[in-house]
Each structure stands twice: as structure tokens, then as C-alpha cells.
Amino acid sequence: MTLAGISPEDRDFVHAVYGKFPYVLAFVIILTFVLLMRAFRSIVLPLKAVVLNLVSLGAAYGIIVFIFQWGHGSDAIWGVPATNAIISWIPLMIFAFLYGLSMDYEVFMLTRMREEYDVSGNTATAVELGLARTGKLVTSAALVLMFAFFVLSSSPGVDIKQFGIGLAAGIIFDATVIRSLLVPALVRLFGRWNWWLPHPIARVLRVPPSPLRAAGAAAGGRQ
């Protein structure tokens, strides 16, 4: 038996788009983790980057569900009553845009921190200088994108409103809570473990190893 109409077509679309999405997500996460291990010569930093990116995505999804699916403020601000559902292509597109943007911010900040650590050998100094030299730039870039996507939400289409608000909220959450607070705090908390890459993994990745330094090996305080 063959069904026709909008509902069966929507179901087929969702199945086609999201049927293998878990495999795509796993591939993206693994590839990101491996590339960042090679770039930062670390195990902890790539793992933290992937987890925090997923937190940003979860925040973006939660905000559009709260506003549009549950109807908290959507009618008062955008004149859209509660939709009781999120349009099917929105989560996928938010993932594609936001994961890339947030990872770009992460790489930008951590690259600078890694450079400072290689010079000073001190995690606290690396966090302080890395954040000082990249924080304003990351926040400014995020604000520009946030306003651009927020303006996009003024479009009459409900799908574009959901897409614009989801990205705007996700970007500003990522730039403030994640990059300005959680990233430096976690790097400082993990100390010398941030910079550890054992010899066997380094050999596979074809990069110089980054052995775990003894606590207090470098002058200037906690590693």
C-alpha cells in the first residue's frame, strides 16, 4: 500500500535525512577529535572541544524548542503561536552551521594557548595570555553573526525564524558561556593534563610527542 499527501512525504523526508544521521555525527566527532589531537598534540583538549561543542548545540536546540515549540515568547515577539514541533530540517542545518562556527572559535583560542604554553610551560600563563589575545576578537565576531542571524529571524517564514533564532542563540551562548567562561576554566582546571600526548599516539599521528610534565616542573606556579 502506498500513501500520498503531505504527512507521508514529511515522514519520508525525515527518514531520509535523519536515518543515518547518528553515523554522520559519529564520523564528524571522530574526525574532529583526531584532527585536533594532531593540531594540539593533546588528548584532553580535543575531547573537551567536542563535548563543549555538543553543549552549544544542545543549548541552541533547547532555546528554539522553548520559544517556538512551547510558545514562550514566540507569539509576543514574532507573532507566531506555539508550533508544537520544530520544522524537520532545522536541527540538521543548525548542527552544520553551529558546529563549524563553534569549532572555529575553539581552535582559534586553543591554538594561542598552546603556543603560549610551549613558550612558558605554565598553564595559568597560557590561559591568561591566550584569552587576552583572542577573547575580544572571538566575542566581536560572534556578536556580528548573532545580529545577522537575529535579523534573519524577521523573515515572514516560520522555518527561517526558527533557523535564525537557533543560530543566533547558539552563537552568543557559545561565545559567552562556553568560550569566555568554560574553556579557560576547564583548561586551568586540567592543568598539565591538557598538554599530554603519549608517544604511541604521537607516532601514529606523526607529530612530536607531548609527555606529561612533572607537577611544578616549570617556574611560575601550577601547571
PDB file of N, CA and C in Angstrom, residues 125-178:
ATOM      1  N   THR A 125      49.590  30.860  32.754  1.00  0.00           N
ATOM      2  CA  THR A 125      50.050  31.914  31.841  1.00  0.00           C
ATOM      3  C   THR A 125      49.464  31.723  30.450  1.00  0.00           C
ATOM      4  N   ALA A 126      49.417  30.474  29.995  1.00  0.00           N
ATOM      5  CA  ALA A 126      48.862  30.186  28.673  1.00  0.00           C
ATOM      6  C   ALA A 126      47.396  30.582  28.587  1.00  0.00           C
ATOM      7  N   VAL A 127      46.634  30.282  29.630  1.00  0.00           N
ATOM      8  CA  VAL A 127      45.212  30.641  29.637  1.00  0.00           C
ATOM      9  C   VAL A 127      45.045  32.153  29.664  1.00  0.00           C
ATOM     10  N   GLU A 128      45.804  32.808  30.523  1.00  0.00           N
ATOM     11  CA  GLU A 128      45.679  34.264  30.660  1.00  0.00           C
ATOM     12  C   GLU A 128      46.007  34.989  29.362  1.00  0.00           C
ATOM     13  N   LEU A 129      47.141  34.658  28.763  1.00  0.00           N
ATOM     14  CA  LEU A 129      47.552  35.347  27.539  1.00  0.00           C
ATOM     15  C   LEU A 129      46.714  34.920  26.344  1.00  0.00           C
ATOM     16  N   GLY A 130      46.368  33.641  26.288  1.00  0.00           N
ATOM     17  CA  GLY A 130      45.546  33.171  25.177  1.00  0.00           C
ATOM     18  C   GLY A 130      44.181  33.822  25.163  1.00  0.00           C
ATOM     19  N   LEU A 131      43.556  33.928  26.340  1.00  0.00           N
ATOM     20  CA  LEU A 131      42.248  34.565  26.420  1.00  0.00           C
ATOM     21  C   LEU A 131      42.346  36.061  26.155  1.00  0.00           C
ATOM     22  N   ALA A 132      43.391  36.692  26.660  1.00  0.00           N
ATOM     23  CA  ALA A 132      43.546  38.138  26.466  1.00  0.00           C
ATOM     24  C   ALA A 132      43.716  38.495  24.996  1.00  0.00           C
ATOM     25  N   ARG A 133      44.381  37.632  24.238  1.00  0.00           N
ATOM     26  CA  ARG A 133      44.705  37.952  22.850  1.00  0.00           C
ATOM     27  C   ARG A 133      43.675  37.441  21.846  1.00  0.00           C
ATOM     28  N   THR A 134      42.749  36.611  22.291  1.00  0.00           N
ATOM     29  CA  THR A 134      41.736  36.096  21.357  1.00  0.00           C
ATOM     30  C   THR A 134      40.307  36.363  21.809  1.00  0.00           C
ATOM     31  N   GLY A 135      40.104  36.609  23.113  1.00  0.00           N
ATOM     32  CA  GLY A 135      38.748  36.723  23.639  1.00  0.00           C
ATOM     33  C   GLY A 135      37.920  37.813  22.988  1.00  0.00           C
ATOM     34  N   LYS A 136      38.487  39.017  22.857  1.00  0.00           N
ATOM     35  CA  LYS A 136      37.735  40.129  22.278  1.00  0.00           C
ATOM     36  C   LYS A 136      37.396  39.873  20.816  1.00  0.00           C
ATOM     37  N   LEU A 137      38.336  39.289  20.093  1.00  0.00           N
ATOM     38  CA  LEU A 137      38.106  39.023  18.675  1.00  0.00           C
ATOM     39  C   LEU A 137      37.009  37.984  18.480  1.00  0.00           C
ATOM     40  N   VAL A 138      37.048  36.920  19.276  1.00  0.00           N
ATOM     41  CA  VAL A 138      36.023  35.880  19.183  1.00  0.00           C
ATOM     42  C   VAL A 138      34.656  36.442  19.545  1.00  0.00           C
ATOM     43  N   THR A 139      34.582  37.212  20.625  1.00  0.00           N
ATOM     44  CA  THR A 139      33.304  37.790  21.042  1.00  0.00           C
ATOM     45  C   THR A 139      32.766  38.767  20.005  1.00  0.00           C
ATOM     46  N   SER A 140      33.632  39.585  19.429  1.00  0.00           N
ATOM     47  CA  SER A 140      33.197  40.545  18.404  1.00  0.00           C
ATOM     48  C   SER A 140      32.660  39.833  17.171  1.00  0.00           C
ATOM     49  N   ALA A 141      33.375  38.805  16.724  1.00  0.00           N
ATOM     50  CA  ALA A 141      32.909  38.041  15.564  1.00  0.00           C
ATOM     51  C   ALA A 141      31.572  37.369  15.855  1.00  0.00           C
ATOM     52  N   ALA A 142      31.420  36.848  17.070  1.00  0.00           N
ATOM     53  CA  ALA A 142      30.163  36.200  17.441  1.00  0.00           C
ATOM     54  C   ALA A 142      29.010  37.194  17.484  1.00  0.00           C
ATOM     55  N   LEU A 143      29.263  38.401  17.978  1.00  0.00           N
ATOM     56  CA  LEU A 143      28.209  39.416  18.024  1.00  0.00           C
ATOM     57  C   LEU A 143      27.743  39.802  16.625  1.00  0.00           C
ATOM     58  N   VAL A 144      28.685  39.930  15.694  1.00  0.00           N
ATOM     59  CA  VAL A 144      28.311  40.257  14.315  1.00  0.00           C
ATOM     60  C   VAL A 144      27.407  39.174  13.736  1.00  0.00           C
ATOM     61  N   LEU A 145      27.801  37.918  13.914  1.00  0.00           N
ATOM     62  CA  LEU A 145      26.992  36.817  13.394  1.00  0.00           C
ATOM     63  C   LEU A 145      25.655  36.722  14.110  1.00  0.00           C
ATOM     64  N   MET A 146      25.656  36.953  15.422  1.00  0.00           N
ATOM     65  CA  MET A 146      24.406  36.881  16.164  1.00  0.00           C
ATOM     66  C   MET A 146      23.395  37.885  15.635  1.00  0.00           C
ATOM     67  N   PHE A 147      23.819  39.134  15.433  1.00  0.00           N
ATOM     68  CA  PHE A 147      22.900  40.152  14.920  1.00  0.00           C
ATOM     69  C   PHE A 147      22.447  39.822  13.503  1.00  0.00           C
ATOM     70  N   ALA A 148      23.348  39.267  12.694  1.00  0.00           N
ATOM     71  CA  ALA A 148      22.974  38.901  11.327  1.00  0.00           C
ATOM     72  C   ALA A 148      21.886  37.832  11.327  1.00  0.00           C
ATOM     73  N   PHE A 149      22.053  36.803  12.147  1.00  0.00           N
ATOM     74  CA  PHE A 149      21.047  35.742  12.194  1.00  0.00           C
ATOM     75  C   PHE A 149      19.780  36.203  12.907  1.00  0.00           C
ATOM     76  N   PHE A 150      19.920  37.109  13.859  1.00  0.00           N
ATOM     77  CA  PHE A 150      18.728  37.634  14.522  1.00  0.00           C
ATOM     78  C   PHE A 150      17.883  38.441  13.541  1.00  0.00           C
ATOM     79  N   VAL A 151      18.530  39.226  12.690  1.00  0.00           N
ATOM     80  CA  VAL A 151      17.804  39.956  11.647  1.00  0.00           C
ATOM     81  C   VAL A 151      17.135  38.981  10.691  1.00  0.00           C
ATOM     82  N   LEU A 152      17.803  37.857  10.423  1.00  0.00           N
ATOM     83  CA  LEU A 152      17.212  36.839   9.551  1.00  0.00           C
ATOM     84  C   LEU A 152      15.893  36.322  10.113  1.00  0.00           C
ATOM     85  N   SER A 153      15.755  36.323  11.430  1.00  0.00           N
ATOM     86  CA  SER A 153      14.523  35.824  12.047  1.00  0.00           C
ATOM     87  C   SER A 153      13.332  36.739  11.811  1.00  0.00           C
ATOM     88  N   SER A 154      13.556  37.933  11.271  1.00  0.00           N
ATOM     89  CA  SER A 154      12.435  38.818  10.945  1.00  0.00           C
ATOM     90  C   SER A 154      11.737  38.410   9.655  1.00  0.00           C
ATOM     91  N   SER A 155      12.266  37.407   8.974  1.00  0.00           N
ATOM     92  CA  SER A 155      11.619  36.888   7.767  1.00  0.00           C
ATOM     93  C   SER A 155      10.230  36.361   8.111  1.00  0.00           C
ATOM     94  N   PRO A 156       9.274  36.467   7.190  1.00  0.00           N
ATOM     95  CA  PRO A 156       7.913  36.005   7.490  1.00  0.00           C
ATOM     96  C   PRO A 156       7.786  34.495   7.655  1.00  0.00           C
ATOM     97  N   GLY A 157       8.712  33.717   7.122  1.00  0.00           N
ATOM     98  CA  GLY A 157       8.611  32.260   7.216  1.00  0.00           C
ATOM     99  C   GLY A 157       8.960  31.743   8.598  1.00  0.00           C
ATOM    100  N   VAL A 158       8.133  30.840   9.133  1.00  0.00           N
ATOM    101  CA  VAL A 158       8.386  30.275  10.455  1.00  0.00           C
ATOM    102  C   VAL A 158       9.684  29.478  10.459  1.00  0.00           C
ATOM    103  N   ASP A 159       9.961  28.771   9.370  1.00  0.00           N
ATOM    104  CA  ASP A 159      11.182  27.975   9.327  1.00  0.00           C
ATOM    105  C   ASP A 159      12.433  28.855   9.400  1.00  0.00           C
ATOM    106  N   ILE A 160      12.409  29.990   8.710  1.00  0.00           N
ATOM    107  CA  ILE A 160      13.556  30.895   8.759  1.00  0.00           C
ATOM    108  C   ILE A 160      13.681  31.534  10.137  1.00  0.00           C
ATOM    109  N   LYS A 161      12.555  31.820  10.776  1.00  0.00           N
ATOM    110  CA  LYS A 161      12.602  32.357  12.142  1.00  0.00           C
ATOM    111  C   LYS A 161      13.278  31.358  13.086  1.00  0.00           C
ATOM    112  N   GLN A 162      12.867  30.104  13.010  1.00  0.00           N
ATOM    113  CA  GLN A 162      13.463  29.086  13.871  1.00  0.00           C
ATOM    114  C   GLN A 162      14.954  28.931  13.592  1.00  0.00           C
ATOM    115  N   PHE A 163      15.308  28.931  12.323  1.00  0.00           N
ATOM    116  CA  PHE A 163      16.714  28.780  11.943  1.00  0.00           C
ATOM    117  C   PHE A 163      17.542  29.967  12.440  1.00  0.00           C
ATOM    118  N   GLY A 164      17.050  31.184  12.216  1.00  0.00           N
ATOM    119  CA  GLY A 164      17.787  32.377  12.616  1.00  0.00           C
ATOM    120  C   GLY A 164      17.949  32.488  14.116  1.00  0.00           C
ATOM    121  N   ILE A 165      16.879  32.253  14.864  1.00  0.00           N
ATOM    122  CA  ILE A 165      16.950  32.356  16.324  1.00  0.00           C
ATOM    123  C   ILE A 165      17.819  31.246  16.897  1.00  0.00           C
ATOM    124  N   GLY A 166      17.701  30.043  16.353  1.00  0.00           N
ATOM    125  CA  GLY A 166      18.526  28.942  16.837  1.00  0.00           C
ATOM    126  C   GLY A 166      20.007  29.228  16.683  1.00  0.00           C
ATOM    127  N   LEU A 167      20.393  29.735  15.517  1.00  0.00           N
ATOM    128  CA  LEU A 167      21.804  30.048  15.291  1.00  0.00           C
ATOM    129  C   LEU A 167      22.258  31.248  16.114  1.00  0.00           C
ATOM    130  N   ALA A 168      21.444  32.293  16.172  1.00  0.00           N
ATOM    131  CA  ALA A 168      21.817  33.475  16.950  1.00  0.00           C
ATOM    132  C   ALA A 168      22.012  33.121  18.421  1.00  0.00           C
ATOM    133  N   ALA A 169      21.072  32.357  18.973  1.00  0.00           N
ATOM    134  CA  ALA A 169      21.171  31.976  20.380  1.00  0.00           C
ATOM    135  C   ALA A 169      22.363  31.054  20.619  1.00  0.00           C
ATOM    136  N   GLY A 170      22.562  30.094  19.707  1.00  0.00           N
ATOM    137  CA  GLY A 170      23.677  29.172  19.861  1.00  0.00           C
ATOM    138  C   GLY A 170      25.022  29.870  19.792  1.00  0.00           C
ATOM    139  N   ILE A 171      25.155  30.827  18.885  1.00  0.00           N
ATOM    140  CA  ILE A 171      26.430  31.533  18.719  1.00  0.00           C
ATOM    141  C   ILE A 171      26.750  32.390  19.935  1.00  0.00           C
ATOM    142  N   ILE A 172      25.764  33.142  20.426  1.00  0.00           N
ATOM    143  CA  ILE A 172      26.053  34.013  21.564  1.00  0.00           C
ATOM    144  C   ILE A 172      26.280  33.194  22.836  1.00  0.00           C
ATOM    145  N   PHE A 173      25.570  32.072  22.982  1.00  0.00           N
ATOM    146  CA  PHE A 173      25.814  31.175  24.117  1.00  0.00           C
ATOM    147  C   PHE A 173      27.226  30.607  24.042  1.00  0.00           C
ATOM    148  N   ASP A 174      27.635  30.217  22.847  1.00  0.00           N
ATOM    149  CA  ASP A 174      28.964  29.642  22.669  1.00  0.00           C
ATOM    150  C   ASP A 174      30.057  30.665  22.965  1.00  0.00           C
ATOM    151  N   ALA A 175      29.868  31.892  22.491  1.00  0.00           N
ATOM    152  CA  ALA A 175      30.910  32.909  22.651  1.00  0.00           C
ATOM    153  C   ALA A 175      31.015  33.416  24.085  1.00  0.00           C
ATOM    154  N   THR A 176      29.919  33.403  24.825  1.00  0.00           N
ATOM    155  CA  THR A 176      29.939  33.938  26.191  1.00  0.00           C
ATOM    156  C   THR A 176      30.154  32.839  27.229  1.00  0.00           C
ATOM    157  N   VAL A 177      29.210  31.932  27.337  1.00  0.00           N
ATOM    158  CA  VAL A 177      29.291  30.898  28.372  1.00  0.00           C
ATOM    159  C   VAL A 177      30.417  29.904  28.091  1.00  0.00           C
ATOM    160  N   ILE A 178      30.506  29.441  26.841  1.00  0.00           N
ATOM    161  CA  ILE A 178      31.488  28.401  26.520  1.00  0.00           C
ATOM    162  C   ILE A 178      32.895  28.977  26.394  1.00  0.00           C
TER     163      ILE A 178
END
